[in-house]
PDB file of C-alpha atoms and ligand atoms in Angstrom:
ATOM      1  CA  MET A 835      17.153 -34.655 -23.882  1.00  0.00           C
ATOM      2  CA  ASP A 836      16.522 -33.351 -20.040  1.00  0.00           C
ATOM      3  CA  VAL A 837      18.215 -35.016 -16.740  1.00  0.00           C
ATOM      4  CA  GLU A 838      14.653 -35.994 -15.155  1.00  0.00           C
ATOM      5  CA  ARG A 839      13.637 -37.743 -18.692  1.00  0.00           C
ATOM      6  CA  LEU A 840      17.279 -39.597 -18.357  1.00  0.00           C
ATOM      7  CA  LEU A 841      16.154 -40.442 -14.721  1.00  0.00           C
ATOM      8  CA  HIS A 842      13.094 -42.284 -16.000  1.00  0.00           C
ATOM      9  CA  ARG A 843      14.797 -43.620 -19.304  1.00  0.00           C
ATOM     10  CA  HIS A 844      17.083 -45.551 -17.095  1.00  0.00           C
ATOM     11  CA  GLY A 845      14.659 -45.883 -13.498  1.00  0.00           C
ATOM     12  CA  VAL A 846      16.777 -44.466 -11.588  1.00  0.00           C
ATOM     13  CA  ASP A 847      14.394 -44.592  -7.630  1.00  0.00           C
ATOM     14  CA  LEU A 848      14.486 -40.469  -7.144  1.00  0.00           C
ATOM     15  CA  ALA A 849      12.928 -41.424  -3.744  1.00  0.00           C
ATOM     16  CA  ARG A 850      17.082 -42.837  -2.800  1.00  0.00           C
ATOM     17  CA  LEU A 851      18.160 -39.362  -4.069  1.00  0.00           C
ATOM     18  CA  ASP A 852      19.627 -36.258  -1.286  1.00  0.00           C
ATOM     19  CA  PRO A 853      17.033 -34.075  -1.067  1.00  0.00           C
ATOM     20  CA  ALA A 854      18.056 -30.701  -1.928  1.00  0.00           C
ATOM     21  CA  PRO A 855      17.733 -26.775  -1.339  1.00  0.00           C
ATOM     22  CA  HIS A 856      15.577 -24.738  -3.350  1.00  0.00           C
ATOM     23  CA  VAL A 857      17.809 -22.608  -4.888  1.00  0.00           C
ATOM     24  CA  PRO A 858      21.477 -23.893  -4.240  1.00  0.00           C
ATOM     25  CA  THR A 859      24.314 -21.565  -3.759  1.00  0.00           C
ATOM     26  CA  TRP A 860      27.505 -22.067  -6.166  1.00  0.00           C
ATOM     27  CA  GLN A 861      29.359 -22.932  -2.757  1.00  0.00           C
ATOM     28  CA  GLU A 862      26.402 -26.067  -2.413  1.00  0.00           C
ATOM     29  CA  MET A 863      26.296 -27.246  -5.534  1.00  0.00           C
ATOM     30  CA  ARG A 864      30.097 -27.241  -5.793  1.00  0.00           C
ATOM     31  CA  ASP A 865      30.041 -28.657  -1.406  1.00  0.00           C
ATOM     32  CA  HIS A 866      27.654 -31.402  -2.824  1.00  0.00           C
ATOM     33  CA  LEU A 867      29.375 -32.660  -6.081  1.00  0.00           C
ATOM     34  CA  ALA A 868      32.092 -33.756  -3.906  1.00  0.00           C
ATOM     35  CA  LEU A 869      29.581 -35.727  -1.033  1.00  0.00           C
ATOM     36  CA  LEU A 870      27.828 -37.403  -4.384  1.00  0.00           C
ATOM     37  CA  THR A 871      29.437 -40.749  -4.992  1.00  0.00           C
ATOM     38  CA  GLY A 872      28.449 -41.452  -7.984  1.00  0.00           C
ATOM     39  CA  CYS A 873      26.605 -41.073 -11.542  1.00  0.00           C
ATOM     40  CA  ALA A 874      23.203 -41.524 -10.662  1.00  0.00           C
ATOM     41  CA  VAL A 875      22.139 -43.654 -13.097  1.00  0.00           C
ATOM     42  CA  CYS A 876      25.711 -46.134 -14.029  1.00  0.00           C
ATOM     43  CA  GLY A 877      27.821 -45.398 -10.358  1.00  0.00           C
ATOM     44  CA  ASP A 878      30.403 -43.492 -12.772  1.00  0.00           C
ATOM     45  CA  THR A 879      32.510 -41.024 -11.482  1.00  0.00           C
ATOM     46  CA  CYS A 880      30.306 -37.982 -10.804  1.00  0.00           C
ATOM     47  CA  LEU A 881      31.561 -34.907 -13.546  1.00  0.00           C
ATOM     48  CA  SER A 882      28.069 -32.743 -12.649  1.00  0.00           C
ATOM     49  CA  ALA A 883      24.997 -31.783 -10.259  1.00  0.00           C
ATOM     50  CA  TRP A 884      21.970 -31.647 -11.069  1.00  0.00           C
ATOM     51  CA  ILE A 885      18.700 -30.643  -9.028  1.00  0.00           C
ATOM     52  CA  VAL A 886      15.916 -32.300 -10.372  1.00  0.00           C
ATOM     53  CA  ASP A 887      12.004 -31.321  -9.304  1.00  0.00           C
ATOM     54  CA  THR A 888      10.144 -34.386  -8.132  1.00  0.00           C
ATOM     55  CA  GLU A 889       7.251 -35.061  -6.210  1.00  0.00           C
ATOM     56  CA  SER A 890       9.196 -34.707  -2.614  1.00  0.00           C
ATOM     57  CA  GLY A 891      11.140 -32.024  -2.963  1.00  0.00           C
ATOM     58  CA  PRO A 892      13.871 -31.021  -5.502  1.00  0.00           C
ATOM     59  CA  ARG A 893      16.595 -33.733  -4.600  1.00  0.00           C
ATOM     60  CA  TRP A 894      20.451 -34.212  -5.664  1.00  0.00           C
ATOM     61  CA  VAL A 895      21.029 -35.872  -9.336  1.00  0.00           C
ATOM     62  CA  GLY A 896      24.504 -36.920  -9.797  1.00  0.00           C
ATOM     63  CA  LEU A 897      25.991 -37.603 -13.313  1.00  0.00           C
ATOM     64  CA  CYS A 898      29.184 -39.200 -15.055  1.00  0.00           C
ATOM     65  CA  GLN A 899      29.934 -37.603 -17.934  1.00  0.00           C
ATOM     66  CA  ILE A 900      28.443 -40.167 -20.375  1.00  0.00           C
ATOM     67  CA  HIS A 901      25.408 -39.315 -18.739  1.00  0.00           C
ATOM     68  CA  THR A 902      25.417 -35.681 -17.920  1.00  0.00           C
ATOM     69  CA  PRO A 903      23.129 -34.578 -21.380  1.00  0.00           C
ATOM     70  CA  GLY A 904      25.067 -32.717 -23.366  1.00  0.00           C
ATOM     71  CA  VAL A 905      28.480 -32.427 -22.181  1.00  0.00           C
ATOM     72  CA  LEU A 906      31.583 -31.948 -24.013  1.00  0.00           C
ATOM     73  CA  SER A 907      34.446 -34.093 -23.488  1.00  0.00           C
ATOM     74  CA  GLU A 908      36.595 -31.317 -22.278  1.00  0.00           C
ATOM     75  CA  LEU A 909      34.178 -29.910 -19.984  1.00  0.00           C
ATOM     76  CA  VAL A 910      36.220 -30.045 -16.517  1.00  0.00           C
ATOM     77  CA  ALA A 911      34.559 -27.489 -14.716  1.00  0.00           C
ATOM     78  CA  PRO A 912      30.794 -28.520 -12.659  1.00  0.00           C
ATOM     79  CA  ALA A 913      28.759 -28.374 -15.304  1.00  0.00           C
ATOM     80  CA  VAL A 914      25.699 -26.518 -12.641  1.00  0.00           C
ATOM     81  CA  LEU A 915      21.898 -26.625 -14.511  1.00  0.00           C
ATOM     82  CA  GLY A 916      18.639 -27.294 -13.821  1.00  0.00           C
ATOM     83  CA  LYS A 917      15.026 -27.613 -13.738  1.00  0.00           C
ATOM     84  CA  THR A 918      14.559 -24.566 -10.726  1.00  0.00           C
ATOM     85  CA  GLY A 919      17.178 -22.960 -11.512  1.00  0.00           C
ATOM     86  CA  ALA A 920      20.394 -22.841 -11.991  1.00  0.00           C
ATOM     87  CA  VAL A 921      23.694 -20.123 -10.330  1.00  0.00           C
ATOM     88  CA  HIS A 922      27.068 -19.204 -11.591  1.00  0.00           C
ATOM     89  CA  GLY A 923      29.767 -17.810  -9.222  1.00  0.00           C
TER      90      GLY A 923
HETATM   91 ZN1   ZN B2095      26.878 -42.452 -15.534  1.00  0.00          ZN
END
């Protein structure tokens, strides 16, 4: 399941997500993960930062361990994945 489908299934309002850069650097992804207030779905602690394309541009999405698609329980580093491109540094 991709992130956009996950958000849609949970009825998350994409308009309330923070605008994101089109091509974020790893530093931006990491810094923003620290700023995310909680999982976009349930509000739990964010494990991963994602960027999704919306009608009004790319938006940041934070997801917890439960809602991060395909996440492994032993994963400790932020997962940097997204439809607009992944940046690993
Ligand atoms: Zn969650």
